[in-house]
Amino acid sequence: MSADTLLTTPLNALHRELGGKMVEFAGYEMPVQYPAGIMAEHLHTRDKAGLFDVSHMGQVKLSGEGADKALETLVPGEIQALKPGRQRYTLFTNEQGGILDDLMVTRFNDHLFLVVNAACKTQDIEHMRAHLPSGVTLEVMFERALMALQGPAAKAVMARLGPAACELTFMGGARVEIGGIWCTVTRSGYTGEDGFEISVDEDKADKLARLLLDQPEVMPIGLGARDSLRLEAGLCLYGHDIDTGTTPIEADLNWAIGKRRREEGGFPGADIILDQLKNGTARKRVGIRPEGRAPAREHTELTDAEGRRIGEITSGGFGPSVGGPVAMGYVETAFASEGTDINAMVRGKALPAKVASMPFTPHRYHRG
């Protein structure tokens, strides 16, 4: 796409003012980093707090009687059991058991609030409109801004500006006033750290972002550090670690299949997914720790000691908090146990690696 056809978020001018290096991502012009650099941004988020613009994600409101039951026909998560003010991670699946997208669902008193991935949001809307009954109203809110305040100091920042948010525990949500601006806030994020995702009206986004960045603990963070943070946290990136050819069981997302849904099914691909849940899969997503300092990137082939291909890396890079290369990918199930020796074929050379548990850095969510 040319620069003239790229979409922009409500914070585009601010990114440029802050010296953001702008790149194309999911059809949007987004900052990959700021002058401090990806390494500094990553470590600052782990140590203090970082502010991310994630307004390219798709925000959707579902309302009407039976909206929760209707959504359950498209996802394997327990949506009907979700209490007001609580959030759940779930997946849109297809009839082959593959993953169309992963998403977050928060229940408020009179509606469900969904956040879907940027690259999938148009097709997700079409998918829901094609399958949800006429009594369910779908409101697209793509014009709203969405930002994530992440890191151990996020709570201290929010205690000053929007103290009601501090009452939330991990995967909780509420309407909160931050610096005099009403926002929809969830205590969640995609870094493995404590933090908040903040949905706000487009015309108030710049003011709110500047207010947050004025806090001494906060610095702006680009897509580069967002990726390295989520990789260290062992979190999947749609289109890389999960896709339409990957089932939730292969992806080691068994926990996203609700207990009742395991018994009842009733979602696309249920027969395949539930059979895999019971009988296992031929391959599995695992963490990988390459030895040495050289990162093993996406599409790197994985082999056994005899050089036979056993899988492929789907996300990989240097983990600044870990101090070495980290990766995740898929291997034959026989090689999926922690500590298993494998090789990563980097530039034609077999580099030793081990299957490792994830996350690579401990999650620090605020569970109360």
Coordinates of C-alpha atoms in Angstrom, one line a residue:
M1 CA 0.0 0.0 0.0
S2 CA 1.2 3.5 -0.7
A3 CA 1.5 6.1 2.0
D4 CA -1.5 7.9 0.5
T5 CA -3.8 4.9 0.9
L6 CA -2.8 4.0 4.5
L7 CA -5.3 4.5 7.3
T8 CA -4.3 6.5 10.3
T9 CA -5.3 6.4 14.0
P10 CA -6.5 9.4 16.0
L11 CA -2.9 9.6 17.5
N12 CA -1.1 9.8 14.2
A13 CA 0.0 13.4 14.6
L14 CA 1.2 12.7 18.1
H15 CA 3.3 9.8 16.9
R16 CA 5.0 12.1 14.4
E17 CA 5.5 14.8 17.0
L18 CA 7.2 12.3 19.2
G19 CA 9.6 11.2 16.5
G20 CA 7.9 7.8 15.8
K21 CA 9.3 5.8 12.9
M22 CA 6.1 5.1 10.9
V23 CA 5.5 1.9 9.0
E24 CA 2.6 0.1 7.4
F25 CA 0.8 -2.4 9.6
A26 CA -2.5 -4.1 8.8
G27 CA -3.3 -1.2 6.4
Y28 CA -2.5 1.5 9.0
E29 CA 0.4 3.8 9.4
M30 CA 1.8 2.9 12.8
P31 CA 4.9 3.7 14.8
V32 CA 7.3 0.8 15.0
Q33 CA 9.6 2.6 17.4
Y34 CA 10.5 6.1 18.8
P35 CA 13.9 7.6 19.1
A36 CA 14.8 5.7 22.3
G37 CA 14.7 2.4 20.3
I38 CA 13.0 -0.9 20.6
M39 CA 15.3 -2.3 23.3
A40 CA 14.9 0.7 25.6
E41 CA 11.1 0.8 25.0
H42 CA 10.8 -2.9 25.9
L43 CA 12.8 -2.7 29.1
H44 CA 11.1 0.5 30.2
T45 CA 7.7 -1.3 29.9
R46 CA 9.0 -4.1 32.0
D47 CA 10.4 -1.7 34.6
K48 CA 7.9 1.2 34.6
A49 CA 5.1 1.8 32.2
G50 CA 4.6 2.2 28.4
L51 CA 1.8 3.6 26.4
F52 CA 0.8 1.8 23.2
D53 CA -1.5 3.0 20.4
V54 CA -3.6 0.0 19.5
S55 CA -6.4 2.0 17.8
H56 CA -6.0 -0.1 14.6
M57 CA -7.7 -2.9 16.4
G58 CA -11.4 -3.4 15.8
Q59 CA -13.9 -2.4 18.5
V60 CA -17.4 -3.8 18.3
K61 CA -20.5 -3.6 20.4
L62 CA -23.1 -6.4 20.5
S63 CA -26.4 -5.8 22.1
G64 CA -29.9 -7.2 22.1
E65 CA -31.6 -10.2 23.8
G66 CA -29.5 -13.3 23.5
A67 CA -26.4 -11.6 22.2
D68 CA -24.2 -13.8 24.4
K69 CA -25.9 -17.0 23.4
A70 CA -25.7 -16.0 19.7
L71 CA -22.0 -15.2 20.0
E72 CA -21.4 -18.7 21.5
T73 CA -22.4 -20.2 18.1
L74 CA -19.2 -18.7 16.7
V75 CA -16.7 -19.2 19.5
P76 CA -15.8 -22.0 21.9
G77 CA -15.6 -19.7 25.0
E78 CA -18.3 -19.5 27.7
I79 CA -19.9 -16.2 27.0
Q80 CA -23.2 -16.8 28.7
A81 CA -21.4 -17.4 32.0
L82 CA -19.5 -14.2 31.7
K83 CA -20.5 -11.8 34.5
P84 CA -20.9 -8.0 34.1
G85 CA -17.6 -6.3 34.3
R86 CA -15.6 -9.4 33.3
Q87 CA -13.6 -10.1 30.2
R88 CA -12.7 -13.3 28.3
Y89 CA -10.3 -14.3 25.6
T90 CA -11.9 -16.5 22.9
L91 CA -11.6 -17.5 19.2
F92 CA -13.6 -17.4 16.1
T93 CA -13.3 -20.9 14.6
N94 CA -14.2 -22.3 11.2
E95 CA -15.8 -25.7 10.3
Q96 CA -12.4 -27.3 10.0
G97 CA -11.5 -26.3 13.5
G98 CA -9.1 -23.5 12.3
I99 CA -8.9 -20.1 14.0
L100 CA -10.4 -17.2 12.0
D101 CA -9.3 -14.7 14.7
D102 CA -8.7 -14.4 18.4
L103 CA -10.6 -11.7 20.3
M104 CA -11.4 -10.2 23.7
V105 CA -15.1 -10.1 25.0
T106 CA -16.1 -7.9 27.9
R107 CA -19.7 -8.0 29.3
F108 CA -21.2 -4.8 30.5
N109 CA -24.8 -4.5 31.8
D110 CA -26.5 -4.0 28.5
H111 CA -24.0 -5.1 25.9
L112 CA -20.9 -7.1 24.9
F113 CA -17.7 -5.2 24.0
L114 CA -15.4 -7.0 21.6
V115 CA -11.9 -6.2 20.5
V116 CA -10.7 -8.0 17.4
N117 CA -7.4 -8.0 15.4
A118 CA -6.7 -5.2 13.0
A119 CA -6.0 -7.4 10.0
C120 CA -9.1 -9.5 10.5
K121 CA -11.6 -6.9 11.6
T122 CA -13.4 -6.4 8.3
Q123 CA -13.9 -10.1 7.8
D124 CA -14.9 -10.6 11.4
I125 CA -17.7 -8.0 11.0
E126 CA -18.9 -9.8 7.9
H127 CA -18.7 -13.2 9.7
M128 CA -20.8 -11.9 12.6
R129 CA -23.3 -10.2 10.4
A130 CA -23.8 -13.3 8.3
H131 CA -24.4 -15.6 11.3
L132 CA -25.8 -13.5 14.2
P133 CA -29.7 -13.4 14.4
S134 CA -31.6 -10.2 13.5
G135 CA -32.4 -9.5 17.2
V136 CA -28.7 -8.9 17.9
T137 CA -27.4 -5.4 17.0
L138 CA -23.8 -5.1 15.9
E139 CA -22.3 -1.6 16.2
V140 CA -18.9 -1.0 14.6
M141 CA -16.8 1.4 16.6
F142 CA -13.7 1.5 14.5
E143 CA -13.4 5.3 14.9
R144 CA -12.8 5.0 18.6
A145 CA -9.2 5.1 19.8
L146 CA -7.7 2.3 21.9
M147 CA -4.5 2.6 23.9
A148 CA -2.7 0.3 26.3
L149 CA -0.9 1.4 29.4
Q150 CA 1.3 -1.5 30.4
G151 CA 3.9 -2.2 33.1
P152 CA 4.3 -2.4 36.8
A153 CA 3.9 1.4 37.3
A154 CA 0.6 1.5 35.3
K155 CA -1.3 1.1 38.6
A156 CA 0.4 4.1 40.1
V157 CA -0.3 6.2 37.1
M158 CA -4.0 5.2 37.1
A159 CA -4.2 5.8 40.8
R160 CA -3.5 9.5 40.1
L161 CA -5.6 9.9 37.0
G162 CA -8.4 7.4 37.2
P163 CA -8.4 5.7 40.6
A164 CA -11.6 3.7 40.0
A165 CA -9.6 1.6 37.4
C166 CA -7.3 0.4 40.2
E167 CA -10.3 -1.5 41.7
L168 CA -10.3 -3.8 38.7
T169 CA -8.5 -7.1 38.7
F170 CA -7.0 -8.9 35.7
M171 CA -9.7 -9.3 33.0
G172 CA -12.1 -6.9 34.6
G173 CA -13.7 -3.9 32.9
A174 CA -15.6 -0.8 33.7
R175 CA -16.5 2.7 32.6
V176 CA -13.9 5.0 34.3
E177 CA -13.1 8.7 34.3
I178 CA -9.5 9.4 33.6
G179 CA -8.4 13.0 33.9
G180 CA -12.0 14.1 33.4
I181 CA -12.4 11.9 30.3
W182 CA -14.9 9.0 30.4
C183 CA -13.4 5.8 29.0
T184 CA -14.1 2.1 28.8
V185 CA -11.2 0.4 30.6
T186 CA -10.2 -3.2 31.0
R187 CA -7.4 -4.4 33.2
S188 CA -5.7 -6.4 30.4
G189 CA -3.1 -6.1 27.7
Y190 CA -0.7 -8.2 25.6
T191 CA 2.7 -7.8 27.3
G192 CA 2.5 -10.1 30.3
E193 CA 2.5 -7.1 32.6
D194 CA -0.2 -5.5 34.7
G195 CA -1.9 -2.8 32.8
F196 CA -5.0 -1.3 31.2
E197 CA -6.5 -1.1 27.8
I198 CA -8.4 2.2 27.4
S199 CA -11.1 2.8 24.8
V200 CA -11.9 6.5 24.3
D201 CA -13.8 8.8 21.9
E202 CA -11.7 9.8 18.9
D203 CA -11.9 13.5 19.7
K204 CA -10.5 13.0 23.2
A205 CA -7.7 10.5 22.3
D206 CA -4.9 13.1 21.8
K207 CA -5.7 14.8 25.1
L208 CA -5.8 11.6 27.0
A209 CA -2.6 10.2 25.4
R210 CA -0.7 13.4 26.3
L211 CA -2.0 13.3 29.8
L212 CA -0.7 9.8 30.3
L213 CA 2.6 10.6 28.6
D214 CA 3.0 13.6 31.0
Q215 CA 3.3 11.1 33.9
P216 CA 7.0 10.5 34.8
E217 CA 6.7 6.7 34.6
V218 CA 5.3 6.6 31.1
M219 CA 7.0 6.6 27.7
P220 CA 5.6 5.9 24.2
I221 CA 6.1 2.4 22.9
G222 CA 6.0 1.2 19.3
L223 CA 5.0 -2.0 17.5
G224 CA 8.6 -3.4 17.7
A225 CA 8.6 -3.6 21.5
R226 CA 5.0 -4.6 21.6
D227 CA 6.0 -7.7 19.6
S228 CA 9.1 -8.6 21.7
L229 CA 7.0 -8.1 24.9
R230 CA 4.2 -10.4 23.8
L231 CA 6.7 -13.0 22.5
E232 CA 8.5 -13.1 25.9
A233 CA 5.0 -13.5 27.5
G234 CA 4.3 -16.5 25.3
L235 CA 1.3 -14.9 23.6
C236 CA 0.2 -15.7 20.1
L237 CA 0.2 -13.3 17.2
Y238 CA -2.6 -13.9 14.8
G239 CA -1.4 -14.6 11.3
H240 CA 1.9 -15.9 12.6
D241 CA 1.4 -18.3 15.5
I242 CA -2.3 -19.0 14.9
D243 CA -4.3 -18.9 11.7
T244 CA -7.1 -20.7 9.7
G245 CA -4.9 -23.8 9.4
T246 CA -4.3 -24.0 13.1
T247 CA -6.7 -25.5 15.7
P248 CA -6.9 -24.2 19.3
I249 CA -5.6 -27.6 20.5
E250 CA -2.5 -27.5 18.2
A251 CA -1.9 -24.0 19.5
D252 CA -2.0 -25.1 23.1
L253 CA -5.0 -22.9 23.8
N254 CA -7.1 -25.7 25.4
W255 CA -7.9 -23.4 28.3
A256 CA -9.9 -21.2 25.9
I257 CA -12.4 -24.0 25.4
G258 CA -15.1 -23.5 28.1
K259 CA -16.0 -26.5 30.3
R260 CA -19.6 -26.4 29.3
R261 CA -18.6 -26.0 25.6
R262 CA -16.5 -29.1 25.9
E263 CA -19.6 -31.1 26.8
E264 CA -22.1 -29.4 24.5
G265 CA -20.1 -28.3 21.5
G266 CA -22.2 -26.0 19.3
F267 CA -19.5 -23.9 17.7
P268 CA -17.8 -24.2 14.3
G269 CA -15.4 -27.1 14.1
A270 CA -16.5 -28.5 17.5
D271 CA -16.3 -32.1 16.4
I272 CA -12.7 -31.7 15.2
I273 CA -11.6 -29.6 18.2
L274 CA -13.2 -31.7 20.8
D275 CA -11.8 -34.9 19.3
Q276 CA -8.3 -33.4 19.4
L277 CA -8.9 -32.3 23.0
K278 CA -9.6 -35.9 23.9
N279 CA -7.1 -37.7 21.6
G280 CA -4.3 -35.2 21.0
T281 CA -2.8 -33.7 17.9
A282 CA 0.1 -34.5 15.6
R283 CA 1.8 -31.2 16.3
K284 CA 1.9 -28.7 19.1
R285 CA 2.9 -25.0 19.7
V286 CA 5.9 -24.8 22.1
G287 CA 8.4 -22.4 23.4
I288 CA 12.0 -22.6 22.0
R289 CA 15.2 -21.4 23.4
P290 CA 18.0 -21.3 20.8
E291 CA 21.5 -21.6 22.3
G292 CA 24.0 -18.8 21.8
R293 CA 23.0 -15.2 20.8
A294 CA 21.7 -15.6 17.3
P295 CA 17.9 -15.2 17.0
A296 CA 15.9 -17.8 15.1
R297 CA 13.2 -15.9 13.1
E298 CA 9.8 -16.8 11.8
H299 CA 9.8 -19.7 9.2
T300 CA 13.1 -21.1 10.5
E301 CA 13.0 -24.9 10.0
L302 CA 13.3 -27.1 13.1
T303 CA 14.9 -30.5 12.8
D304 CA 15.8 -33.5 15.0
A305 CA 19.3 -34.8 15.6
E306 CA 19.3 -36.6 12.3
G307 CA 18.3 -33.5 10.4
R308 CA 14.7 -34.5 9.7
R309 CA 12.2 -31.7 9.6
I310 CA 10.0 -31.7 12.7
G311 CA 8.5 -28.3 12.6
E312 CA 8.9 -24.5 12.1
I313 CA 9.3 -21.4 14.1
T314 CA 6.3 -19.0 13.9
S315 CA 7.7 -16.1 16.0
G316 CA 11.2 -15.5 17.1
G317 CA 13.7 -12.8 18.0
F318 CA 15.9 -11.5 20.8
G319 CA 14.2 -11.2 24.3
P320 CA 15.6 -8.1 26.0
S321 CA 14.3 -9.1 29.4
V322 CA 15.6 -12.7 29.0
G323 CA 18.9 -11.6 27.6
G324 CA 18.9 -14.0 24.7
P325 CA 17.0 -15.4 21.8
V326 CA 13.5 -16.7 22.3
A327 CA 11.0 -18.2 19.9
M328 CA 7.8 -20.2 19.6
G329 CA 6.6 -22.5 16.9
Y330 CA 5.2 -25.9 16.1
V331 CA 6.9 -29.3 16.5
E332 CA 5.7 -32.9 16.1
T333 CA 4.1 -33.8 19.4
A334 CA 6.8 -36.4 20.2
F335 CA 9.3 -33.5 20.4
A336 CA 7.0 -31.2 22.5
S337 CA 8.3 -32.0 26.0
E338 CA 10.2 -29.3 27.8
G339 CA 13.9 -29.8 27.6
T340 CA 13.8 -31.7 24.3
D341 CA 16.9 -31.1 22.2
I342 CA 16.2 -29.8 18.6
N343 CA 18.0 -27.8 16.0
A344 CA 17.0 -24.6 14.3
M345 CA 18.3 -24.2 10.7
V346 CA 19.6 -20.7 10.6
R347 CA 21.2 -19.7 7.3
G348 CA 21.8 -23.3 6.4
K349 CA 23.5 -24.1 9.7
A350 CA 21.9 -26.3 12.4
L351 CA 22.0 -24.3 15.7
P352 CA 21.2 -26.2 18.9
A353 CA 18.0 -25.3 20.7
K354 CA 15.7 -26.7 23.4
V355 CA 12.0 -26.8 23.8
A356 CA 11.1 -24.5 26.7
S357 CA 8.1 -23.7 28.8
M358 CA 6.3 -20.4 28.3
P359 CA 6.1 -17.6 29.3
F360 CA 9.8 -16.8 29.0
T361 CA 9.3 -14.0 31.6
P362 CA 6.8 -14.5 34.4
H363 CA 3.3 -12.9 33.9
R364 CA 2.6 -10.2 36.5
Y365 CA -1.1 -9.7 36.0
H366 CA -3.0 -8.2 39.0
R367 CA -5.4 -11.0 40.1
G368 CA -6.3 -9.4 43.4

